[in-house]
Amino acid sequence: MSGDTITKPHRLSWAPSRAARELGLKRREFDLAVHLGRIRTVPDEGGGGRRVAQREIERLRAEEGFPERLLSAVKAVGATEGARIMEVTAGRFTRLARLGLVVPVSFYLNRYRAIVWLYLAEELRQFAADEKNAQLLNGRTPEGLRDQLDAGLDLRPRNWRGRHLGFLLRQADDPWQHAGAVAALLDPVQIAEIVTDPYERAHLNRFRPAPPAHGAPGSPAAHLAERIMTADDADEISWLRADLTQALDEARRYRPAPRPKAKHPGPPAAPPRTPAPAEEPRRSRGGLLGWLRRRGE
């Protein structure tokens, strides 16, 4: 196969890796731009992952300030740089994040398997520029908020899940994928309580996205990512269960889950025929004496 054939667009669309190069983005930046809805994707007609249409790349290139504006929109920073952007201490920045006042956009696990939350630099600048937040940035933390922090409040995982669910829903092309996106944040036990039919549950699981990849499947890092992905707050779980119930109703109306085809019984089998007993050889009336008489005739 020639190189021209390899690089030829698939019906005027590109795979993510090629689309990232076309836009001058690193793959991590490209993925984040897709998550944020900055880059629109389309389903792969061949049944693979999602692709980017050539016209979408042309639209982005034609925007004013490309590519700097796009790069600025997807710049993600950790707590240290985030604190510098907002001109606060790292400790205050972490408290603001735990209170849910700044929301992480992604995370990764460092070599010690500690969670490192990342935030959009653009959002942090907007938060710092808002005069309504001056007390939170420079003054004493209000007593009610301090009490929540002292009680162990940390809304970073929940807020990330909410943001990630928004991304999954934007990628959903039909009601079953919508239901699968909601189910992705619930524990399998919760799903089994809502979806009691095993065939329907198996069909739903086909559309249930996996957690973002972190480490090899089954590794401690992968288990930690799965834990972050799974709702653990009572009211969050309640909301997701209600949303999944509604999403399933819509999915059932759209297309019922497939079931094994019922086997139609054929005509009843005829009972096995009992073979008739073999007839005994007929003996002549005269027995041996008659046989001898006939031989002498």
JSON list of N, CA and C in Angstrom, two decimals, residues 191-252:
[
{"chain": "A", "resi": 191, "resn": "ILE", "atom": "N", "xyz": [-26.24, -0.07, 39.24]},
{"chain": "A", "resi": 191, "resn": "ILE", "atom": "CA", "xyz": [-26.83, -0.32, 37.92]},
{"chain": "A", "resi": 191, "resn": "ILE", "atom": "C", "xyz": [-27.72, -1.56, 37.96]},
{"chain": "A", "resi": 192, "resn": "ALA", "atom": "N", "xyz": [-27.26, -2.61, 38.63]},
{"chain": "A", "resi": 192, "resn": "ALA", "atom": "CA", "xyz": [-28.03, -3.85, 38.71]},
{"chain": "A", "resi": 192, "resn": "ALA", "atom": "C", "xyz": [-29.36, -3.63, 39.42]},
{"chain": "A", "resi": 193, "resn": "GLU", "atom": "N", "xyz": [-29.40, -2.71, 40.38]},
{"chain": "A", "resi": 193, "resn": "GLU", "atom": "CA", "xyz": [-30.66, -2.44, 41.08]},
{"chain": "A", "resi": 193, "resn": "GLU", "atom": "C", "xyz": [-31.65, -1.70, 40.19]},
{"chain": "A", "resi": 194, "resn": "ILE", "atom": "N", "xyz": [-31.14, -0.91, 39.26]},
{"chain": "A", "resi": 194, "resn": "ILE", "atom": "CA", "xyz": [-32.01, -0.14, 38.37]},
{"chain": "A", "resi": 194, "resn": "ILE", "atom": "C", "xyz": [-32.39, -0.96, 37.14]},
{"chain": "A", "resi": 195, "resn": "VAL", "atom": "N", "xyz": [-31.42, -1.67, 36.59]},
{"chain": "A", "resi": 195, "resn": "VAL", "atom": "CA", "xyz": [-31.63, -2.46, 35.36]},
{"chain": "A", "resi": 195, "resn": "VAL", "atom": "C", "xyz": [-31.64, -3.93, 35.76]},
{"chain": "A", "resi": 196, "resn": "THR", "atom": "N", "xyz": [-32.81, -4.43, 36.08]},
{"chain": "A", "resi": 196, "resn": "THR", "atom": "CA", "xyz": [-32.90, -5.80, 36.60]},
{"chain": "A", "resi": 196, "resn": "THR", "atom": "C", "xyz": [-32.87, -6.85, 35.51]},
{"chain": "A", "resi": 197, "resn": "ASP", "atom": "N", "xyz": [-33.24, -6.48, 34.29]},
{"chain": "A", "resi": 197, "resn": "ASP", "atom": "CA", "xyz": [-33.24, -7.45, 33.20]},
{"chain": "A", "resi": 197, "resn": "ASP", "atom": "C", "xyz": [-31.81, -7.69, 32.73]},
{"chain": "A", "resi": 198, "resn": "PRO", "atom": "N", "xyz": [-31.32, -8.94, 32.75]},
{"chain": "A", "resi": 198, "resn": "PRO", "atom": "CA", "xyz": [-29.92, -9.20, 32.40]},
{"chain": "A", "resi": 198, "resn": "PRO", "atom": "C", "xyz": [-29.58, -8.87, 30.95]},
{"chain": "A", "resi": 199, "resn": "TYR", "atom": "N", "xyz": [-30.52, -9.10, 30.01]},
{"chain": "A", "resi": 199, "resn": "TYR", "atom": "CA", "xyz": [-30.23, -8.78, 28.61]},
{"chain": "A", "resi": 199, "resn": "TYR", "atom": "C", "xyz": [-30.13, -7.27, 28.41]},
{"chain": "A", "resi": 200, "resn": "GLU", "atom": "N", "xyz": [-31.00, -6.53, 29.07]},
{"chain": "A", "resi": 200, "resn": "GLU", "atom": "CA", "xyz": [-30.97, -5.08, 28.98]},
{"chain": "A", "resi": 200, "resn": "GLU", "atom": "C", "xyz": [-29.70, -4.52, 29.63]},
{"chain": "A", "resi": 201, "resn": "ARG", "atom": "N", "xyz": [-29.31, -5.11, 30.76]},
{"chain": "A", "resi": 201, "resn": "ARG", "atom": "CA", "xyz": [-28.11, -4.65, 31.45]},
{"chain": "A", "resi": 201, "resn": "ARG", "atom": "C", "xyz": [-26.87, -4.93, 30.60]},
{"chain": "A", "resi": 202, "resn": "ALA", "atom": "N", "xyz": [-26.82, -6.08, 29.95]},
{"chain": "A", "resi": 202, "resn": "ALA", "atom": "CA", "xyz": [-25.67, -6.40, 29.08]},
{"chain": "A", "resi": 202, "resn": "ALA", "atom": "C", "xyz": [-25.61, -5.43, 27.91]},
{"chain": "A", "resi": 203, "resn": "HIS", "atom": "N", "xyz": [-26.78, -5.07, 27.37]},
{"chain": "A", "resi": 203, "resn": "HIS", "atom": "CA", "xyz": [-26.81, -4.12, 26.25]},
{"chain": "A", "resi": 203, "resn": "HIS", "atom": "C", "xyz": [-26.35, -2.74, 26.71]},
{"chain": "A", "resi": 204, "resn": "LEU", "atom": "N", "xyz": [-26.79, -2.32, 27.89]},
{"chain": "A", "resi": 204, "resn": "LEU", "atom": "CA", "xyz": [-26.37, -1.02, 28.43]},
{"chain": "A", "resi": 204, "resn": "LEU", "atom": "C", "xyz": [-24.87, -0.98, 28.63]},
{"chain": "A", "resi": 205, "resn": "ASN", "atom": "N", "xyz": [-24.30, -2.06, 29.13]},
{"chain": "A", "resi": 205, "resn": "ASN", "atom": "CA", "xyz": [-22.86, -2.10, 29.41]},
{"chain": "A", "resi": 205, "resn": "ASN", "atom": "C", "xyz": [-22.02, -1.95, 28.15]},
{"chain": "A", "resi": 206, "resn": "ARG", "atom": "N", "xyz": [-22.59, -2.28, 27.00]},
{"chain": "A", "resi": 206, "resn": "ARG", "atom": "CA", "xyz": [-21.87, -2.07, 25.74]},
{"chain": "A", "resi": 206, "resn": "ARG", "atom": "C", "xyz": [-21.59, -0.60, 25.50]},
{"chain": "A", "resi": 207, "resn": "PHE", "atom": "N", "xyz": [-22.45, 0.27, 26.03]},
{"chain": "A", "resi": 207, "resn": "PHE", "atom": "CA", "xyz": [-22.33, 1.71, 25.79]},
{"chain": "A", "resi": 207, "resn": "PHE", "atom": "C", "xyz": [-21.80, 2.44, 27.02]},
{"chain": "A", "resi": 208, "resn": "ARG", "atom": "N", "xyz": [-21.33, 1.72, 28.02]},
{"chain": "A", "resi": 208, "resn": "ARG", "atom": "CA", "xyz": [-20.84, 2.33, 29.25]},
{"chain": "A", "resi": 208, "resn": "ARG", "atom": "C", "xyz": [-19.34, 2.60, 29.12]},
{"chain": "A", "resi": 209, "resn": "PRO", "atom": "N", "xyz": [-18.93, 3.86, 28.96]},
{"chain": "A", "resi": 209, "resn": "PRO", "atom": "CA", "xyz": [-17.51, 4.16, 28.75]},
{"chain": "A", "resi": 209, "resn": "PRO", "atom": "C", "xyz": [-16.66, 3.76, 29.95]},
{"chain": "A", "resi": 210, "resn": "ALA", "atom": "N", "xyz": [-15.45, 3.34, 29.66]},
{"chain": "A", "resi": 210, "resn": "ALA", "atom": "CA", "xyz": [-14.50, 2.99, 30.72]},
{"chain": "A", "resi": 210, "resn": "ALA", "atom": "C", "xyz": [-13.89, 4.27, 31.29]},
{"chain": "A", "resi": 211, "resn": "PRO", "atom": "N", "xyz": [-13.30, 4.20, 32.48]},
{"chain": "A", "resi": 211, "resn": "PRO", "atom": "CA", "xyz": [-12.60, 5.37, 33.03]},
{"chain": "A", "resi": 211, "resn": "PRO", "atom": "C", "xyz": [-11.44, 5.76, 32.13]},
{"chain": "A", "resi": 212, "resn": "PRO", "atom": "N", "xyz": [-10.99, 7.00, 32.22]},
{"chain": "A", "resi": 212, "resn": "PRO", "atom": "CA", "xyz": [-9.78, 7.40, 31.47]},
{"chain": "A", "resi": 212, "resn": "PRO", "atom": "C", "xyz": [-8.64, 6.46, 31.80]},
{"chain": "A", "resi": 213, "resn": "ALA", "atom": "N", "xyz": [-7.86, 6.12, 30.79]},
{"chain": "A", "resi": 213, "resn": "ALA", "atom": "CA", "xyz": [-6.78, 5.13, 30.97]},
{"chain": "A", "resi": 213, "resn": "ALA", "atom": "C", "xyz": [-5.68, 5.68, 31.87]},
{"chain": "A", "resi": 214, "resn": "HIS", "atom": "N", "xyz": [-5.38, 4.94, 32.92]},
{"chain": "A", "resi": 214, "resn": "HIS", "atom": "CA", "xyz": [-4.27, 5.26, 33.80]},
{"chain": "A", "resi": 214, "resn": "HIS", "atom": "C", "xyz": [-3.64, 3.93, 34.23]},
{"chain": "A", "resi": 215, "resn": "GLY", "atom": "N", "xyz": [-2.50, 3.60, 33.65]},
{"chain": "A", "resi": 215, "resn": "GLY", "atom": "CA", "xyz": [-1.85, 2.36, 33.98]},
{"chain": "A", "resi": 215, "resn": "GLY", "atom": "C", "xyz": [-2.48, 1.18, 33.25]},
{"chain": "A", "resi": 216, "resn": "ALA", "atom": "N", "xyz": [-1.86, 0.04, 33.40]},
{"chain": "A", "resi": 216, "resn": "ALA", "atom": "CA", "xyz": [-2.35, -1.18, 32.77]},
{"chain": "A", "resi": 216, "resn": "ALA", "atom": "C", "xyz": [-3.66, -1.61, 33.42]},
{"chain": "A", "resi": 217, "resn": "PRO", "atom": "N", "xyz": [-4.57, -2.25, 32.65]},
{"chain": "A", "resi": 217, "resn": "PRO", "atom": "CA", "xyz": [-5.82, -2.73, 33.24]},
{"chain": "A", "resi": 217, "resn": "PRO", "atom": "C", "xyz": [-5.55, -3.63, 34.44]},
{"chain": "A", "resi": 218, "resn": "GLY", "atom": "N", "xyz": [-6.27, -3.38, 35.53]},
{"chain": "A", "resi": 218, "resn": "GLY", "atom": "CA", "xyz": [-6.10, -4.17, 36.74]},
{"chain": "A", "resi": 218, "resn": "GLY", "atom": "C", "xyz": [-5.00, -3.68, 37.65]},
{"chain": "A", "resi": 219, "resn": "SER", "atom": "N", "xyz": [-4.23, -2.68, 37.23]},
{"chain": "A", "resi": 219, "resn": "SER", "atom": "CA", "xyz": [-3.14, -2.16, 38.05]},
{"chain": "A", "resi": 219, "resn": "SER", "atom": "C", "xyz": [-3.70, -1.26, 39.16]},
{"chain": "A", "resi": 220, "resn": "PRO", "atom": "N", "xyz": [-2.92, -0.99, 40.21]},
{"chain": "A", "resi": 220, "resn": "PRO", "atom": "CA", "xyz": [-3.39, -0.08, 41.25]},
{"chain": "A", "resi": 220, "resn": "PRO", "atom": "C", "xyz": [-3.79, 1.29, 40.70]},
{"chain": "A", "resi": 221, "resn": "ALA", "atom": "N", "xyz": [-3.04, 1.79, 39.71]},
{"chain": "A", "resi": 221, "resn": "ALA", "atom": "CA", "xyz": [-3.38, 3.09, 39.12]},
{"chain": "A", "resi": 221, "resn": "ALA", "atom": "C", "xyz": [-4.74, 3.03, 38.42]},
{"chain": "A", "resi": 222, "resn": "ALA", "atom": "N", "xyz": [-4.99, 1.93, 37.70]},
{"chain": "A", "resi": 222, "resn": "ALA", "atom": "CA", "xyz": [-6.27, 1.78, 37.01]},
{"chain": "A", "resi": 222, "resn": "ALA", "atom": "C", "xyz": [-7.42, 1.69, 38.01]},
{"chain": "A", "resi": 223, "resn": "HIS", "atom": "N", "xyz": [-7.21, 0.99, 39.12]},
{"chain": "A", "resi": 223, "resn": "HIS", "atom": "CA", "xyz": [-8.25, 0.89, 40.15]},
{"chain": "A", "resi": 223, "resn": "HIS", "atom": "C", "xyz": [-8.53, 2.25, 40.78]},
{"chain": "A", "resi": 224, "resn": "LEU", "atom": "N", "xyz": [-7.49, 3.05, 40.96]},
{"chain": "A", "resi": 224, "resn": "LEU", "atom": "CA", "xyz": [-7.69, 4.37, 41.53]},
{"chain": "A", "resi": 224, "resn": "LEU", "atom": "C", "xyz": [-8.48, 5.26, 40.58]},
{"chain": "A", "resi": 225, "resn": "ALA", "atom": "N", "xyz": [-8.16, 5.18, 39.29]},
{"chain": "A", "resi": 225, "resn": "ALA", "atom": "CA", "xyz": [-8.91, 5.95, 38.29]},
{"chain": "A", "resi": 225, "resn": "ALA", "atom": "C", "xyz": [-10.37, 5.53, 38.27]},
{"chain": "A", "resi": 226, "resn": "GLU", "atom": "N", "xyz": [-10.61, 4.23, 38.41]},
{"chain": "A", "resi": 226, "resn": "GLU", "atom": "CA", "xyz": [-11.99, 3.73, 38.44]},
{"chain": "A", "resi": 226, "resn": "GLU", "atom": "C", "xyz": [-12.72, 4.26, 39.67]},
{"chain": "A", "resi": 227, "resn": "ARG", "atom": "N", "xyz": [-12.03, 4.35, 40.79]},
{"chain": "A", "resi": 227, "resn": "ARG", "atom": "CA", "xyz": [-12.65, 4.86, 42.01]},
{"chain": "A", "resi": 227, "resn": "ARG", "atom": "C", "xyz": [-13.01, 6.33, 41.86]},
{"chain": "A", "resi": 228, "resn": "ILE", "atom": "N", "xyz": [-12.13, 7.11, 41.23]},
{"chain": "A", "resi": 228, "resn": "ILE", "atom": "CA", "xyz": [-12.43, 8.52, 41.01]},
{"chain": "A", "resi": 228, "resn": "ILE", "atom": "C", "xyz": [-13.63, 8.67, 40.07]},
{"chain": "A", "resi": 229, "resn": "MET", "atom": "N", "xyz": [-13.75, 7.76, 39.13]},
{"chain": "A", "resi": 229, "resn": "MET", "atom": "CA", "xyz": [-14.84, 7.82, 38.14]},
{"chain": "A", "resi": 229, "resn": "MET", "atom": "C", "xyz": [-16.19, 7.49, 38.76]},
{"chain": "A", "resi": 230, "resn": "THR", "atom": "N", "xyz": [-16.22, 6.77, 39.88]},
{"chain": "A", "resi": 230, "resn": "THR", "atom": "CA", "xyz": [-17.46, 6.25, 40.44]},
{"chain": "A", "resi": 230, "resn": "THR", "atom": "C", "xyz": [-18.00, 7.17, 41.52]},
{"chain": "A", "resi": 231, "resn": "ALA", "atom": "N", "xyz": [-19.26, 7.56, 41.38]},
{"chain": "A", "resi": 231, "resn": "ALA", "atom": "CA", "xyz": [-19.90, 8.45, 42.35]},
{"chain": "A", "resi": 231, "resn": "ALA", "atom": "C", "xyz": [-19.93, 7.80, 43.72]},
{"chain": "A", "resi": 232, "resn": "ASP", "atom": "N", "xyz": [-19.63, 8.60, 44.76]},
{"chain": "A", "resi": 232, "resn": "ASP", "atom": "CA", "xyz": [-19.62, 8.04, 46.11]},
{"chain": "A", "resi": 232, "resn": "ASP", "atom": "C", "xyz": [-20.37, 8.91, 47.11]},
{"chain": "A", "resi": 233, "resn": "ASP", "atom": "N", "xyz": [-20.99, 9.99, 46.64]},
{"chain": "A", "resi": 233, "resn": "ASP", "atom": "CA", "xyz": [-21.75, 10.87, 47.51]},
{"chain": "A", "resi": 233, "resn": "ASP", "atom": "C", "xyz": [-23.23, 10.53, 47.38]},
{"chain": "A", "resi": 234, "resn": "ALA", "atom": "N", "xyz": [-23.94, 10.51, 48.50]},
{"chain": "A", "resi": 234, "resn": "ALA", "atom": "CA", "xyz": [-25.33, 10.02, 48.51]},
{"chain": "A", "resi": 234, "resn": "ALA", "atom": "C", "xyz": [-26.23, 10.81, 47.56]},
{"chain": "A", "resi": 235, "resn": "ASP", "atom": "N", "xyz": [-26.15, 12.14, 47.61]},
{"chain": "A", "resi": 235, "resn": "ASP", "atom": "CA", "xyz": [-27.06, 12.90, 46.74]},
{"chain": "A", "resi": 235, "resn": "ASP", "atom": "C", "xyz": [-26.62, 12.83, 45.28]},
{"chain": "A", "resi": 236, "resn": "GLU", "atom": "N", "xyz": [-25.30, 12.70, 45.03]},
{"chain": "A", "resi": 236, "resn": "GLU", "atom": "CA", "xyz": [-24.83, 12.52, 43.66]},
{"chain": "A", "resi": 236, "resn": "GLU", "atom": "C", "xyz": [-25.34, 11.20, 43.09]},
{"chain": "A", "resi": 237, "resn": "ILE", "atom": "N", "xyz": [-25.26, 10.14, 43.89]},
{"chain": "A", "resi": 237, "resn": "ILE", "atom": "CA", "xyz": [-25.75, 8.83, 43.46]},
{"chain": "A", "resi": 237, "resn": "ILE", "atom": "C", "xyz": [-27.25, 8.88, 43.19]},
{"chain": "A", "resi": 238, "resn": "SER", "atom": "N", "xyz": [-27.99, 9.54, 44.08]},
{"chain": "A", "resi": 238, "resn": "SER", "atom": "CA", "xyz": [-29.44, 9.65, 43.91]},
{"chain": "A", "resi": 238, "resn": "SER", "atom": "C", "xyz": [-29.78, 10.36, 42.60]},
{"chain": "A", "resi": 239, "resn": "TRP", "atom": "N", "xyz": [-29.07, 11.43, 42.32]},
{"chain": "A", "resi": 239, "resn": "TRP", "atom": "CA", "xyz": [-29.33, 12.18, 41.08]},
{"chain": "A", "resi": 239, "resn": "TRP", "atom": "C", "xyz": [-29.01, 11.33, 39.85]},
{"chain": "A", "resi": 240, "resn": "LEU", "atom": "N", "xyz": [-27.89, 10.63, 39.90]},
{"chain": "A", "resi": 240, "resn": "LEU", "atom": "CA", "xyz": [-27.50, 9.80, 38.75]},
{"chain": "A", "resi": 240, "resn": "LEU", "atom": "C", "xyz": [-28.47, 8.64, 38.54]},
{"chain": "A", "resi": 241, "resn": "ARG", "atom": "N", "xyz": [-28.95, 8.05, 39.63]},
{"chain": "A", "resi": 241, "resn": "ARG", "atom": "CA", "xyz": [-29.92, 6.96, 39.50]},
{"chain": "A", "resi": 241, "resn": "ARG", "atom": "C", "xyz": [-31.20, 7.45, 38.83]},
{"chain": "A", "resi": 242, "resn": "ALA", "atom": "N", "xyz": [-31.67, 8.62, 39.25]},
{"chain": "A", "resi": 242, "resn": "ALA", "atom": "CA", "xyz": [-32.89, 9.18, 38.65]},
{"chain": "A", "resi": 242, "resn": "ALA", "atom": "C", "xyz": [-32.67, 9.49, 37.18]},
{"chain": "A", "resi": 243, "resn": "ASP", "atom": "N", "xyz": [-31.49, 10.03, 36.85]},
{"chain": "A", "resi": 243, "resn": "ASP", "atom": "CA", "xyz": [-31.19, 10.37, 35.46]},
{"chain": "A", "resi": 243, "resn": "ASP", "atom": "C", "xyz": [-31.06, 9.11, 34.61]},
{"chain": "A", "resi": 244, "resn": "LEU", "atom": "N", "xyz": [-30.46, 8.06, 35.17]},
{"chain": "A", "resi": 244, "resn": "LEU", "atom": "CA", "xyz": [-30.33, 6.81, 34.43]},
{"chain": "A", "resi": 244, "resn": "LEU", "atom": "C", "xyz": [-31.70, 6.19, 34.18]},
{"chain": "A", "resi": 245, "resn": "THR", "atom": "N", "xyz": [-32.58, 6.23, 35.16]},
{"chain": "A", "resi": 245, "resn": "THR", "atom": "CA", "xyz": [-33.93, 5.68, 34.99]},
{"chain": "A", "resi": 245, "resn": "THR", "atom": "C", "xyz": [-34.64, 6.38, 33.84]},
{"chain": "A", "resi": 246, "resn": "GLN", "atom": "N", "xyz": [-34.54, 7.70, 33.79]},
{"chain": "A", "resi": 246, "resn": "GLN", "atom": "CA", "xyz": [-35.17, 8.45, 32.71]},
{"chain": "A", "resi": 246, "resn": "GLN", "atom": "C", "xyz": [-34.52, 8.16, 31.37]},
{"chain": "A", "resi": 247, "resn": "ALA", "atom": "N", "xyz": [-33.19, 8.10, 31.36]},
{"chain": "A", "resi": 247, "resn": "ALA", "atom": "CA", "xyz": [-32.48, 7.83, 30.11]},
{"chain": "A", "resi": 247, "resn": "ALA", "atom": "C", "xyz": [-32.82, 6.44, 29.57]},
{"chain": "A", "resi": 248, "resn": "LEU", "atom": "N", "xyz": [-33.01, 5.47, 30.46]},
{"chain": "A", "resi": 248, "resn": "LEU", "atom": "CA", "xyz": [-33.37, 4.12, 30.02]},
{"chain": "A", "resi": 248, "resn": "LEU", "atom": "C", "xyz": [-34.77, 4.09, 29.42]},
{"chain": "A", "resi": 249, "resn": "ASP", "atom": "N", "xyz": [-35.70, 4.84, 29.99]},
{"chain": "A", "resi": 249, "resn": "ASP", "atom": "CA", "xyz": [-37.04, 4.90, 29.42]},
{"chain": "A", "resi": 249, "resn": "ASP", "atom": "C", "xyz": [-36.98, 5.40, 27.98]},
{"chain": "A", "resi": 250, "resn": "GLU", "atom": "N", "xyz": [-36.17, 6.43, 27.75]},
{"chain": "A", "resi": 250, "resn": "GLU", "atom": "CA", "xyz": [-36.03, 6.96, 26.39]},
{"chain": "A", "resi": 250, "resn": "GLU", "atom": "C", "xyz": [-35.34, 5.96, 25.47]},
{"chain": "A", "resi": 251, "resn": "ALA", "atom": "N", "xyz": [-34.34, 5.26, 26.00]},
{"chain": "A", "resi": 251, "resn": "ALA", "atom": "CA", "xyz": [-33.62, 4.27, 25.18]},
{"chain": "A", "resi": 251, "resn": "ALA", "atom": "C", "xyz": [-34.53, 3.11, 24.79]},
{"chain": "A", "resi": 252, "resn": "ARG", "atom": "N", "xyz": [-35.37, 2.67, 25.71]},
{"chain": "A", "resi": 252, "resn": "ARG", "atom": "CA", "xyz": [-36.29, 1.57, 25.40]},
{"chain": "A", "resi": 252, "resn": "ARG", "atom": "C", "xyz": [-37.27, 1.96, 24.30]}
]
